[in-house]
Each structure stands twice: as structure tokens, then as C-alpha cells.
Amino acid sequence: MQTSITSFIDQLNIQYPVITHNGAQIFCPRTKRILYRQSFALTDSIAATLATLAKLENIEIMYFMNEEIYTNEKGPLIQIFEAKEELTVFEQIPTLQNEYVTKIIIAHTNQALLTAIEQQINAEYPAICTTFSEPEYLELLPTNTSKGNALTFLKNNYLDPARQVITFGNNLNDIPLVSEADIGIAVLNAHPELKRVSTFVLEKTNQEDAIADYLEKLQLTKVMA
């Protein structure tokens, strides 16, 4: 979310547009404007399907609407999400039918169950995109939404075509982003499928500051050249 990355934008003085919500939104720090936004309507049918899923044991569902997050019931996975992202998930949901959401996260510790739910969603609602941001988090996104499609939008409208685009990733939802870049890089502990489509794999994990290490070595190479 935009609100969860504001501190990083400020610390790093980022001026270029920032992709958020797994590709559903692009925010420009310099102009404070949303350059690109995708959403989908929670039709009666989708809302009914989600209500049925919410009754399954230990299923937790988060609705992302207008830079706020809502849930029916806050379980342990949502609490972990709040701590990690330094965000608050509200346990009171506004009227959902026919509201527009940026994305939905269905959370559970059993990835096999989430994969079965993903297959059901894909079969019943082919216009909804699905991806895993973590093994415990299945994300439902608007039509044709991905980090890769958002990067394509930036390349076509805002980025200098003479410059190369480098991206880094670690999970399945980063595959479109890495694939769309001129140079797509996976950290050492990345998902095997992401490693297969990457230009190369780093020697360190994202817990070992892999990206910072790569950038420092890149800078050193330029200085010595």
C-alpha cells in the first residue's frame, strides 16, 4: 500500500513513480498523484463466494479499499500482517456489495487449500487475477493486473526508453515484474519459479540485504572502471 511505503520514499528520497498494491496502483511521490489505478466491483456473486469462504476454519480475508484495509474477523495471520507492514486492519466492513476494491487477500497457513480456492476463483470469475504474494496470502486483483503490467505502463508513459530497467524479486507475484524488466534479478531465497525466469540470482537472501549488497558492488564497479 502507498501508506506502508511512505517512510521508505522519504528515507530514500524516491522521485520516480512507485508501484503499489501488486500492480493495481502507481503513485508519484514528486506530484503526490495517483498515475494509474485498477479496481474491481464486489458483485453480489463475488461477495457471496467470499462470505462462504470466510466460514471455513482459520480463513482470514482482507479487503483493500481507498488505502484502508477491512476484515470480518482479525486472526493471527492478519495480526502478523499488521506488524510486518505497520498498518491497521479494521474489524468493521462497510457495505461490500457493488463496492470497488483495489485487491483482496485470502490468508491461510495451508497453501494447498489456498491453491484450491485460487482454482475455484479462476473458474468462476475469469476476469479476476490471482497471485501469491506469500505462501499464506492469496491475492485477488483486477483484470490484467500485475507488477509487470504496471511496469509496462511506466515504460510506455514515463520512463526514458534509453535507460535499462532493473527489477528484483523473491516471490511468485514478482515473476511478471522480473520478466518485463531489461534485467530481472532474483534474491538467493527466491521462489524456484522466479529464479527460472530471472536474468541471474544473487548470492545473498533478502534477509541478508541482497539488494543493498548488489547496488554497492555495482557502484564500486563503476568507480573502478
Tab-separated table of N, CA, C and O in Angstrom, residues 94-214:
chain	number	residue	atom	x	y	z
A	94	PRO	N	-17.408	-1.942	5.652
A	94	PRO	CA	-18.523	-1.193	5.060
A	94	PRO	C	-19.333	-2.100	4.135
A	94	PRO	O	-18.953	-3.241	3.887
A	95	THR	N	-20.431	-1.604	3.636
A	95	THR	CA	-21.231	-2.393	2.707
A	95	THR	C	-20.372	-2.819	1.527
A	95	THR	O	-19.803	-1.992	0.823
A	96	LEU	N	-20.270	-4.134	1.310
A	96	LEU	CA	-19.335	-4.637	0.304
A	96	LEU	C	-19.965	-4.812	-1.070
A	96	LEU	O	-19.311	-4.631	-2.087
A	97	GLN	N	-21.239	-5.184	-1.108
A	97	GLN	CA	-21.853	-5.439	-2.406
A	97	GLN	C	-21.745	-4.227	-3.316
A	97	GLN	O	-22.126	-3.113	-2.952
A	98	ASN	N	-21.161	-4.471	-4.506
A	98	ASN	CA	-21.014	-3.470	-5.553
A	98	ASN	C	-20.066	-2.321	-5.180
A	98	ASN	O	-20.024	-1.305	-5.865
A	99	GLU	N	-19.312	-2.482	-4.090
A	99	GLU	CA	-18.237	-1.551	-3.796
A	99	GLU	C	-17.023	-1.920	-4.659
A	99	GLU	O	-16.900	-3.045	-5.127
A	100	TYR	N	-16.121	-0.953	-4.856
A	100	TYR	CA	-14.913	-1.217	-5.636
A	100	TYR	C	-13.734	-1.414	-4.692
A	100	TYR	O	-13.527	-0.629	-3.768
A	101	VAL	N	-12.990	-2.483	-4.922
A	101	VAL	CA	-11.827	-2.783	-4.090
A	101	VAL	C	-10.576	-2.791	-4.958
A	101	VAL	O	-10.622	-3.100	-6.155
A	102	THR	N	-9.458	-2.434	-4.339
A	102	THR	CA	-8.173	-2.479	-5.054
A	102	THR	C	-7.674	-3.912	-5.133
A	102	THR	O	-7.169	-4.350	-6.162
A	103	LYS	N	-7.802	-4.618	-4.029
A	103	LYS	CA	-7.465	-6.045	-4.026
A	103	LYS	C	-8.051	-6.691	-2.776
A	103	LYS	O	-8.510	-6.007	-1.850
A	104	ILE	N	-8.021	-8.019	-2.763
A	104	ILE	CA	-8.471	-8.816	-1.618
A	104	ILE	C	-7.392	-9.842	-1.326
A	104	ILE	O	-6.823	-10.440	-2.254
A	105	ILE	N	-7.082	-10.039	-0.055
A	105	ILE	CA	-6.152	-11.095	0.341
A	105	ILE	C	-6.918	-12.150	1.132
A	105	ILE	O	-7.602	-11.834	2.108
A	106	ILE	N	-6.813	-13.404	0.691
A	106	ILE	CA	-7.342	-14.544	1.433
A	106	ILE	C	-6.145	-15.233	2.080
A	106	ILE	O	-5.226	-15.678	1.382
A	107	ALA	N	-6.148	-15.307	3.406
A	107	ALA	CA	-4.989	-15.814	4.146
A	107	ALA	C	-5.303	-17.136	4.843
A	107	ALA	O	-6.376	-17.318	5.410
A	108	HIS	N	-4.333	-18.051	4.775
A	108	HIS	CA	-4.434	-19.334	5.479
A	108	HIS	C	-3.040	-19.949	5.507
A	108	HIS	O	-2.215	-19.694	4.617
A	109	THR	N	-2.763	-20.767	6.517
A	109	THR	CA	-1.445	-21.394	6.615
A	109	THR	C	-1.298	-22.585	5.674
A	109	THR	O	-0.185	-23.032	5.405
A	110	ASN	N	-2.406	-23.094	5.143
A	110	ASN	CA	-2.384	-24.253	4.248
A	110	ASN	C	-2.390	-23.762	2.794
A	110	ASN	O	-3.431	-23.380	2.269
A	111	GLN	N	-1.216	-23.792	2.140
A	111	GLN	CA	-1.144	-23.284	0.777
A	111	GLN	C	-1.924	-24.172	-0.196
A	111	GLN	O	-2.444	-23.684	-1.196
A	112	ALA	N	-2.001	-25.463	0.091
A	112	ALA	CA	-2.777	-26.357	-0.776
A	112	ALA	C	-4.242	-25.942	-0.803
A	112	ALA	O	-4.885	-25.954	-1.863
A	113	LEU	N	-4.769	-25.553	0.363
A	113	LEU	CA	-6.151	-25.075	0.418
A	113	LEU	C	-6.295	-23.778	-0.372
A	113	LEU	O	-7.265	-23.608	-1.137
A	114	LEU	N	-5.333	-22.870	-0.211
A	114	LEU	CA	-5.388	-21.607	-0.950
A	114	LEU	C	-5.293	-21.841	-2.463
A	114	LEU	O	-5.949	-21.155	-3.239
A	115	THR	N	-4.491	-22.819	-2.867
A	115	THR	CA	-4.379	-23.145	-4.293
A	115	THR	C	-5.714	-23.660	-4.830
A	115	THR	O	-6.125	-23.323	-5.945
A	116	ALA	N	-6.413	-24.465	-4.033
A	116	ALA	CA	-7.737	-24.956	-4.435
A	116	ALA	C	-8.728	-23.799	-4.537
A	116	ALA	O	-9.548	-23.743	-5.468
A	117	ILE	N	-8.644	-22.851	-3.601
A	117	ILE	CA	-9.511	-21.668	-3.650
A	117	ILE	C	-9.172	-20.835	-4.887
A	117	ILE	O	-10.073	-20.325	-5.567
A	118	GLU	N	-7.889	-20.718	-5.195
A	118	GLU	CA	-7.472	-19.974	-6.389
A	118	GLU	C	-8.076	-20.591	-7.650
A	118	GLU	O	-8.586	-19.883	-8.526
A	119	GLN	N	-8.040	-21.895	-7.741
A	119	GLN	CA	-8.613	-22.584	-8.904
A	119	GLN	C	-10.114	-22.335	-8.994
A	119	GLN	O	-10.655	-22.147	-10.096
A	120	GLN	N	-10.788	-22.337	-7.856
A	120	GLN	CA	-12.224	-22.061	-7.837
A	120	GLN	C	-12.510	-20.634	-8.301
A	120	GLN	O	-13.414	-20.412	-9.127
A	121	ILE	N	-11.747	-19.669	-7.790
A	121	ILE	CA	-11.927	-18.266	-8.183
A	121	ILE	C	-11.675	-18.092	-9.670
A	121	ILE	O	-12.440	-17.418	-10.384
A	122	ASN	N	-10.609	-18.714	-10.179
A	122	ASN	CA	-10.272	-18.587	-11.605
A	122	ASN	C	-11.373	-19.173	-12.489
A	122	ASN	O	-11.661	-18.654	-13.574
A	123	ALA	N	-11.987	-20.270	-12.030
A	123	ALA	CA	-13.042	-20.918	-12.811
A	123	ALA	C	-14.329	-20.102	-12.803
A	123	ALA	O	-15.008	-19.976	-13.826
A	124	GLU	N	-14.671	-19.528	-11.641
A	124	GLU	CA	-15.938	-18.814	-11.514
A	124	GLU	C	-15.844	-17.353	-11.957
A	124	GLU	O	-16.825	-16.784	-12.439
A	125	TYR	N	-14.670	-16.751	-11.797
A	125	TYR	CA	-14.508	-15.323	-12.107
A	125	TYR	C	-13.229	-15.108	-12.917
A	125	TYR	O	-12.206	-14.634	-12.402
A	126	PRO	N	-13.243	-15.482	-14.204
A	126	PRO	CA	-12.019	-15.403	-15.020
A	126	PRO	C	-11.472	-13.990	-15.183
A	126	PRO	O	-10.301	-13.822	-15.534
A	127	ALA	N	-12.270	-12.967	-14.907
A	127	ALA	CA	-11.788	-11.592	-15.042
A	127	ALA	C	-10.921	-11.172	-13.862
A	127	ALA	O	-10.196	-10.175	-13.941
A	128	ILE	N	-10.988	-11.922	-12.758
A	128	ILE	CA	-10.189	-11.595	-11.588
A	128	ILE	C	-8.818	-12.256	-11.700
A	128	ILE	O	-8.716	-13.452	-11.971
A	129	CYS	N	-7.760	-11.489	-11.490
A	129	CYS	CA	-6.409	-12.031	-11.485
A	129	CYS	C	-6.076	-12.551	-10.086
A	129	CYS	O	-6.526	-11.990	-9.090
A	130	THR	N	-5.281	-13.608	-10.019
A	130	THR	CA	-4.863	-14.148	-8.732
A	130	THR	C	-3.352	-14.324	-8.708
A	130	THR	O	-2.726	-14.594	-9.736
A	131	THR	N	-2.770	-14.169	-7.522
A	131	THR	CA	-1.342	-14.399	-7.354
A	131	THR	C	-1.058	-14.637	-5.885
A	131	THR	O	-1.878	-14.324	-5.020
A	132	PHE	N	0.106	-15.203	-5.586
A	132	PHE	CA	0.551	-15.380	-4.212
A	132	PHE	C	1.651	-14.373	-3.915
A	132	PHE	O	2.698	-14.386	-4.560
A	133	SER	N	1.422	-13.492	-2.931
A	133	SER	CA	2.469	-12.573	-2.502
A	133	SER	C	3.343	-13.227	-1.438
A	133	SER	O	4.505	-12.854	-1.262
A	134	GLU	N	2.786	-14.182	-0.701
A	134	GLU	CA	3.479	-15.046	0.248
A	134	GLU	C	2.752	-16.380	0.207
A	134	GLU	O	1.607	-16.441	-0.245
A	135	PRO	N	3.382	-17.464	0.657
A	135	PRO	CA	2.680	-18.755	0.629
A	135	PRO	C	1.347	-18.738	1.371
A	135	PRO	O	0.431	-19.484	1.036
A	136	GLU	N	1.226	-17.840	2.377
A	136	GLU	CA	-0.007	-17.770	3.177
A	136	GLU	C	-1.012	-16.768	2.634
A	136	GLU	O	-2.126	-16.666	3.172
A	137	TYR	N	-0.655	-15.997	1.604
A	137	TYR	CA	-1.508	-14.913	1.138
A	137	TYR	C	-1.860	-15.079	-0.342
A	137	TYR	O	-1.014	-14.895	-1.224
A	138	LEU	N	-3.117	-15.416	-0.610
A	138	LEU	CA	-3.630	-15.450	-1.976
A	138	LEU	C	-4.278	-14.106	-2.272
A	138	LEU	O	-5.179	-13.679	-1.552
A	139	GLU	N	-3.829	-13.431	-3.322
A	139	GLU	CA	-4.351	-12.103	-3.644
A	139	GLU	C	-5.281	-12.162	-4.850
A	139	GLU	O	-4.976	-12.805	-5.858
A	140	LEU	N	-6.421	-11.469	-4.729
A	140	LEU	CA	-7.355	-11.302	-5.840
A	140	LEU	C	-7.213	-9.872	-6.336
A	140	LEU	O	-7.332	-8.917	-5.556
A	141	LEU	N	-6.984	-9.721	-7.635
A	141	LEU	CA	-6.672	-8.422	-8.221
A	141	LEU	C	-7.570	-8.145	-9.424
A	141	LEU	O	-8.159	-9.055	-9.997
A	142	PRO	N	-7.672	-6.868	-9.838
A	142	PRO	CA	-8.487	-6.530	-11.014
A	142	PRO	C	-7.953	-7.174	-12.297
A	142	PRO	O	-6.821	-7.672	-12.337
A	143	THR	N	-8.748	-7.119	-13.337
A	143	THR	CA	-8.394	-7.699	-14.632
A	143	THR	C	-7.045	-7.197	-15.127
A	143	THR	O	-6.745	-5.994	-15.059
A	144	ASN	N	-6.204	-8.113	-15.610
A	144	ASN	CA	-4.906	-7.786	-16.208
A	144	ASN	C	-4.000	-6.977	-15.277
A	144	ASN	O	-3.233	-6.121	-15.724
A	145	THR	N	-4.104	-7.248	-13.990
A	145	THR	CA	-3.284	-6.522	-13.023
A	145	THR	C	-2.097	-7.371	-12.589
A	145	THR	O	-2.247	-8.533	-12.223
A	146	SER	N	-0.920	-6.781	-12.651
A	146	SER	CA	0.300	-7.403	-12.144
A	146	SER	C	1.363	-6.325	-12.040
A	146	SER	O	1.236	-5.241	-12.619
A	147	LYS	N	2.418	-6.615	-11.322
A	147	LYS	CA	3.540	-5.675	-11.257
A	147	LYS	C	4.160	-5.481	-12.650
A	147	LYS	O	4.624	-4.397	-12.980
A	148	GLY	N	4.143	-6.537	-13.450
A	148	GLY	CA	4.694	-6.443	-14.800
A	148	GLY	C	3.889	-5.509	-15.686
A	148	GLY	O	4.454	-4.695	-16.427
A	149	ASN	N	2.558	-5.598	-15.621
A	149	ASN	CA	1.721	-4.697	-16.416
A	149	ASN	C	1.871	-3.249	-15.958
A	149	ASN	O	1.846	-2.323	-16.773
A	150	ALA	N	2.027	-3.056	-14.647
A	150	ALA	CA	2.257	-1.698	-14.142
A	150	ALA	C	3.586	-1.154	-14.640
A	150	ALA	O	3.698	0.021	-15.010
A	151	LEU	N	4.611	-2.005	-14.668
A	151	LEU	CA	5.915	-1.578	-15.181
A	151	LEU	C	5.815	-1.247	-16.672
A	151	LEU	O	6.423	-0.270	-17.136
A	152	THR	N	5.054	-2.025	-17.417
A	152	THR	CA	4.839	-1.728	-18.845
A	152	THR	C	4.224	-0.352	-19.020
A	152	THR	O	4.626	0.425	-19.894
A	153	PHE	N	3.229	-0.033	-18.172
A	153	PHE	CA	2.599	1.292	-18.215
A	153	PHE	C	3.637	2.385	-17.957
A	153	PHE	O	3.662	3.409	-18.669
A	154	LEU	N	4.491	2.190	-16.973
A	154	LEU	CA	5.525	3.189	-16.668
A	154	LEU	C	6.504	3.334	-17.823
A	154	LEU	O	6.876	4.446	-18.198
A	155	LYS	N	6.926	2.220	-18.398
A	155	LYS	CA	7.886	2.267	-19.501
A	155	LYS	C	7.299	2.986	-20.712
A	155	LYS	O	7.986	3.732	-21.408
A	156	ASN	N	6.022	2.778	-20.964
A	156	ASN	CA	5.382	3.385	-22.130
A	156	ASN	C	5.050	4.863	-21.939
A	156	ASN	O	4.914	5.600	-22.917
A	157	ASN	N	4.921	5.296	-20.686
A	157	ASN	CA	4.422	6.650	-20.448
A	157	ASN	C	5.365	7.570	-19.684
A	157	ASN	O	5.242	8.791	-19.800
A	158	TYR	N	6.304	7.018	-18.903
A	158	TYR	CA	7.068	7.884	-18.023
A	158	TYR	C	8.583	7.662	-18.049
A	158	TYR	O	9.339	8.567	-17.707
A	159	LEU	N	9.031	6.466	-18.389
A	159	LEU	CA	10.453	6.170	-18.269
A	159	LEU	C	11.195	6.437	-19.577
A	159	LEU	O	10.659	6.255	-20.667
A	160	ASP	N	12.435	6.864	-19.455
A	160	ASP	CA	13.303	7.122	-20.605
A	160	ASP	C	13.606	5.792	-21.286
A	160	ASP	O	14.217	4.902	-20.682
A	161	PRO	N	13.197	5.615	-22.554
A	161	PRO	CA	13.413	4.321	-23.230
A	161	PRO	C	14.893	3.985	-23.413
A	161	PRO	O	15.241	2.828	-23.660
A	162	ALA	N	15.762	4.985	-23.284
A	162	ALA	CA	17.200	4.732	-23.449
A	162	ALA	C	17.796	4.080	-22.201
A	162	ALA	O	18.910	3.562	-22.241
A	163	ARG	N	17.063	4.133	-21.093
A	163	ARG	CA	17.577	3.573	-19.848
A	163	ARG	C	17.118	2.128	-19.661
A	163	ARG	O	16.002	1.775	-20.024
A	164	GLN	N	17.990	1.324	-19.082
A	164	GLN	CA	17.612	-0.041	-18.762
A	164	GLN	C	16.852	-0.083	-17.439
A	164	GLN	O	17.155	0.669	-16.511
A	165	VAL	N	15.883	-0.970	-17.365
A	165	VAL	CA	15.114	-1.160	-16.143
A	165	VAL	C	15.597	-2.442	-15.463
A	165	VAL	O	15.611	-3.510	-16.074
A	166	ILE	N	15.987	-2.318	-14.186
A	166	ILE	CA	16.406	-3.464	-13.386
A	166	ILE	C	15.372	-3.688	-12.291
A	166	ILE	O	14.970	-2.745	-11.609
A	167	THR	N	14.926	-4.916	-12.114
A	167	THR	CA	13.986	-5.229	-11.033
A	167	THR	C	14.528	-6.384	-10.198
A	167	THR	O	15.334	-7.188	-10.663
A	168	PHE	N	14.068	-6.439	-8.950
A	168	PHE	CA	14.434	-7.503	-8.032
A	168	PHE	C	13.165	-8.171	-7.531
A	168	PHE	O	12.130	-7.523	-7.402
A	169	GLY	N	13.252	-9.456	-7.220
A	169	GLY	CA	12.078	-10.143	-6.709
A	169	GLY	C	12.433	-11.330	-5.858
A	169	GLY	O	13.586	-11.791	-5.857
A	170	ASN	N	11.419	-11.835	-5.139
A	170	ASN	CA	11.639	-13.024	-4.313
A	170	ASN	C	10.479	-14.011	-4.356
A	170	ASN	O	10.643	-15.151	-3.951
A	171	ASN	N	9.291	-13.583	-4.850
A	171	ASN	CA	8.154	-14.489	-4.764
A	171	ASN	C	7.415	-14.581	-6.097
A	171	ASN	O	7.763	-13.905	-7.070
A	172	LEU	N	6.365	-15.399	-6.114
A	172	LEU	CA	5.638	-15.662	-7.356
A	172	LEU	C	5.047	-14.393	-7.965
A	172	LEU	O	5.002	-14.254	-9.191
A	173	ASN	N	4.582	-13.471	-7.124
A	173	ASN	CA	3.975	-12.256	-7.667
A	173	ASN	C	4.983	-11.330	-8.326
A	173	ASN	O	4.606	-10.347	-8.961
A	174	ASP	N	6.274	-11.647	-8.184
A	174	ASP	CA	7.317	-10.843	-8.834
A	174	ASP	C	7.693	-11.367	-10.222
A	174	ASP	O	8.473	-10.729	-10.935
A	175	ILE	N	7.154	-12.510	-10.621
A	175	ILE	CA	7.506	-13.086	-11.926
A	175	ILE	C	7.180	-12.129	-13.081
A	175	ILE	O	8.032	-11.890	-13.952
A	176	PRO	N	5.971	-11.526	-13.137
A	176	PRO	CA	5.699	-10.581	-14.237
A	176	PRO	C	6.626	-9.369	-14.212
A	176	PRO	O	7.027	-8.864	-15.267
A	177	LEU	N	6.992	-8.895	-13.029
A	177	LEU	CA	7.879	-7.742	-12.894
A	177	LEU	C	9.269	-8.063	-13.411
A	177	LEU	O	9.856	-7.310	-14.200
A	178	VAL	N	9.817	-9.191	-12.982
A	178	VAL	CA	11.150	-9.612	-13.406
A	178	VAL	C	11.175	-9.897	-14.909
A	178	VAL	O	12.138	-9.575	-15.608
A	179	SER	N	10.095	-10.477	-15.419
A	179	SER	CA	10.032	-10.825	-16.844
A	179	SER	C	9.950	-9.595	-17.735
A	179	SER	O	10.458	-9.598	-18.863
A	180	GLU	N	9.310	-8.528	-17.265
A	180	GLU	CA	9.124	-7.319	-18.060
A	180	GLU	C	10.368	-6.446	-18.072
A	180	GLU	O	10.560	-5.634	-18.988
A	181	ALA	N	11.258	-6.586	-17.107
A	181	ALA	CA	12.444	-5.733	-16.996
A	181	ALA	C	13.510	-6.116	-18.010
A	181	ALA	O	13.522	-7.229	-18.537
A	182	ASP	N	14.404	-5.181	-18.278
A	182	ASP	CA	15.569	-5.491	-19.112
A	182	ASP	C	16.491	-6.468	-18.388
A	182	ASP	O	17.067	-7.368	-18.994
A	183	ILE	N	16.625	-6.262	-17.082
A	183	ILE	CA	17.408	-7.165	-16.243
A	183	ILE	C	16.550	-7.508	-15.016
A	183	ILE	O	16.236	-6.635	-14.219
A	184	GLY	N	16.154	-8.757	-14.892
A	184	GLY	CA	15.338	-9.195	-13.770
A	184	GLY	C	16.158	-10.076	-12.849
A	184	GLY	O	16.712	-11.090	-13.282
A	185	ILE	N	16.240	-9.700	-11.583
A	185	ILE	CA	17.150	-10.359	-10.648
A	185	ILE	C	16.358	-11.004	-9.508
A	185	ILE	O	15.451	-10.386	-8.945
A	186	ALA	N	16.750	-12.228	-9.152
A	186	ALA	CA	16.133	-12.924	-8.016
A	186	ALA	C	17.123	-12.958	-6.856
A	186	ALA	O	18.327	-13.119	-7.061
A	187	VAL	N	16.614	-12.794	-5.635
A	187	VAL	CA	17.468	-12.981	-4.461
A	187	VAL	C	17.661	-14.472	-4.240
A	187	VAL	O	16.936	-15.303	-4.798
A	188	LEU	N	18.649	-14.822	-3.420
A	188	LEU	CA	19.039	-16.233	-3.275
A	188	LEU	C	17.893	-17.106	-2.772
A	188	LEU	O	17.754	-18.257	-3.185
A	189	ASN	N	17.064	-16.577	-1.869
A	189	ASN	CA	15.965	-17.375	-1.308
A	189	ASN	C	14.651	-17.172	-2.054
A	189	ASN	O	13.580	-17.401	-1.506
A	190	ALA	N	14.734	-16.760	-3.291
A	190	ALA	CA	13.525	-16.544	-4.100
A	190	ALA	C	12.850	-17.870	-4.430
A	190	ALA	O	13.464	-18.942	-4.374
A	191	HIS	N	11.582	-17.767	-4.810
A	191	HIS	CA	10.825	-18.953	-5.235
A	191	HIS	C	11.505	-19.556	-6.472
A	191	HIS	O	11.953	-18.829	-7.362
A	192	PRO	N	11.603	-20.885	-6.556
A	192	PRO	CA	12.267	-21.530	-7.701
A	192	PRO	C	11.732	-21.096	-9.060
A	192	PRO	O	12.508	-20.945	-10.015
A	193	GLU	N	10.420	-20.870	-9.181
A	193	GLU	CA	9.851	-20.453	-10.462
A	193	GLU	C	10.327	-19.050	-10.854
A	193	GLU	O	10.519	-18.749	-12.032
A	194	LEU	N	10.517	-18.180	-9.857
A	194	LEU	CA	11.042	-16.848	-10.139
A	194	LEU	C	12.493	-16.934	-10.589
A	194	LEU	O	12.903	-16.238	-11.527
A	195	LYS	N	13.271	-17.787	-9.949
A	195	LYS	CA	14.674	-17.948	-10.330
A	195	LYS	C	14.796	-18.391	-11.792
A	195	LYS	O	15.702	-17.964	-12.507
A	196	ARG	N	13.864	-19.234	-12.217
A	196	ARG	CA	13.938	-19.768	-13.580
A	196	ARG	C	13.757	-18.688	-14.651
A	196	ARG	O	14.289	-18.810	-15.753
A	197	VAL	N	13.004	-17.615	-14.341
A	197	VAL	CA	12.766	-16.579	-15.353
A	197	VAL	C	13.664	-15.365	-15.158
A	197	VAL	O	13.594	-14.412	-15.933
A	198	SER	N	14.529	-15.391	-14.150
A	198	SER	CA	15.389	-14.244	-13.851
A	198	SER	C	16.643	-14.241	-14.717
A	198	SER	O	17.103	-15.290	-15.177
A	199	THR	N	17.196	-13.060	-14.906
A	199	THR	CA	18.454	-12.931	-15.634
A	199	THR	C	19.573	-13.617	-14.873
A	199	THR	O	20.398	-14.317	-15.451
A	200	PHE	N	19.610	-13.405	-13.561
A	200	PHE	CA	20.534	-14.138	-12.701
A	200	PHE	C	20.039	-14.073	-11.256
A	200	PHE	O	19.118	-13.321	-10.939
A	201	VAL	N	20.691	-14.860	-10.408
A	201	VAL	CA	20.309	-14.960	-8.996
A	201	VAL	C	21.434	-14.416	-8.127
A	201	VAL	O	22.612	-14.739	-8.355
A	202	LEU	N	21.094	-13.603	-7.143
A	202	LEU	CA	22.093	-13.022	-6.254
A	202	LEU	C	22.656	-14.068	-5.296
A	202	LEU	O	22.085	-15.138	-5.098
A	203	GLU	N	23.785	-13.730	-4.682
A	203	GLU	CA	24.451	-14.649	-3.765
A	203	GLU	C	23.913	-14.549	-2.341
A	203	GLU	O	24.286	-15.350	-1.480
A	204	LYS	N	23.032	-13.552	-2.090
A	204	LYS	CA	22.509	-13.360	-0.748
A	204	LYS	C	20.978	-13.381	-0.769
A	204	LYS	O	20.353	-13.148	-1.801
A	205	THR	N	20.399	-13.631	0.406
A	205	THR	CA	18.948	-13.635	0.554
A	205	THR	C	18.458	-12.220	0.863
A	205	THR	O	19.263	-11.321	1.153
A	206	ASN	N	17.126	-12.039	0.860
A	206	ASN	CA	16.610	-10.717	1.201
A	206	ASN	C	16.708	-10.440	2.698
A	206	ASN	O	16.532	-9.297	3.124
A	207	GLN	N	17.011	-11.477	3.507
A	207	GLN	CA	17.299	-11.238	4.922
A	207	GLN	C	18.747	-10.801	5.141
A	207	GLN	O	19.120	-10.386	6.234
A	208	GLU	N	19.556	-10.925	4.091
A	208	GLU	CA	20.975	-10.558	4.170
A	208	GLU	C	21.272	-9.297	3.358
A	208	GLU	O	22.399	-9.090	2.920
A	209	ASP	N	20.259	-8.468	3.168
A	209	ASP	CA	20.422	-7.200	2.437
A	209	ASP	C	20.962	-7.425	1.030
A	209	ASP	O	21.894	-6.745	0.580
A	210	ALA	N	20.350	-8.379	0.318
A	210	ALA	CA	20.850	-8.765	-1.005
A	210	ALA	C	20.869	-7.604	-1.992
A	210	ALA	O	21.828	-7.433	-2.748
A	211	ILE	N	19.817	-6.790	-1.984
A	211	ILE	CA	19.738	-5.702	-2.966
A	211	ILE	C	20.767	-4.621	-2.652
A	211	ILE	O	21.457	-4.130	-3.551
A	212	ALA	N	20.890	-4.263	-1.384
A	212	ALA	CA	21.887	-3.267	-0.994
A	212	ALA	C	23.289	-3.748	-1.361
A	212	ALA	O	24.121	-2.977	-1.865
A	213	ASP	N	23.568	-5.031	-1.121
A	213	ASP	CA	24.875	-5.604	-1.460
A	213	ASP	C	25.135	-5.503	-2.958
A	213	ASP	O	26.235	-5.127	-3.391
A	214	TYR	N	24.112	-5.822	-3.769
A	214	TYR	CA	24.266	-5.754	-5.220
A	214	TYR	C	24.533	-4.321	-5.684
A	214	TYR	O	25.424	-4.068	-6.499
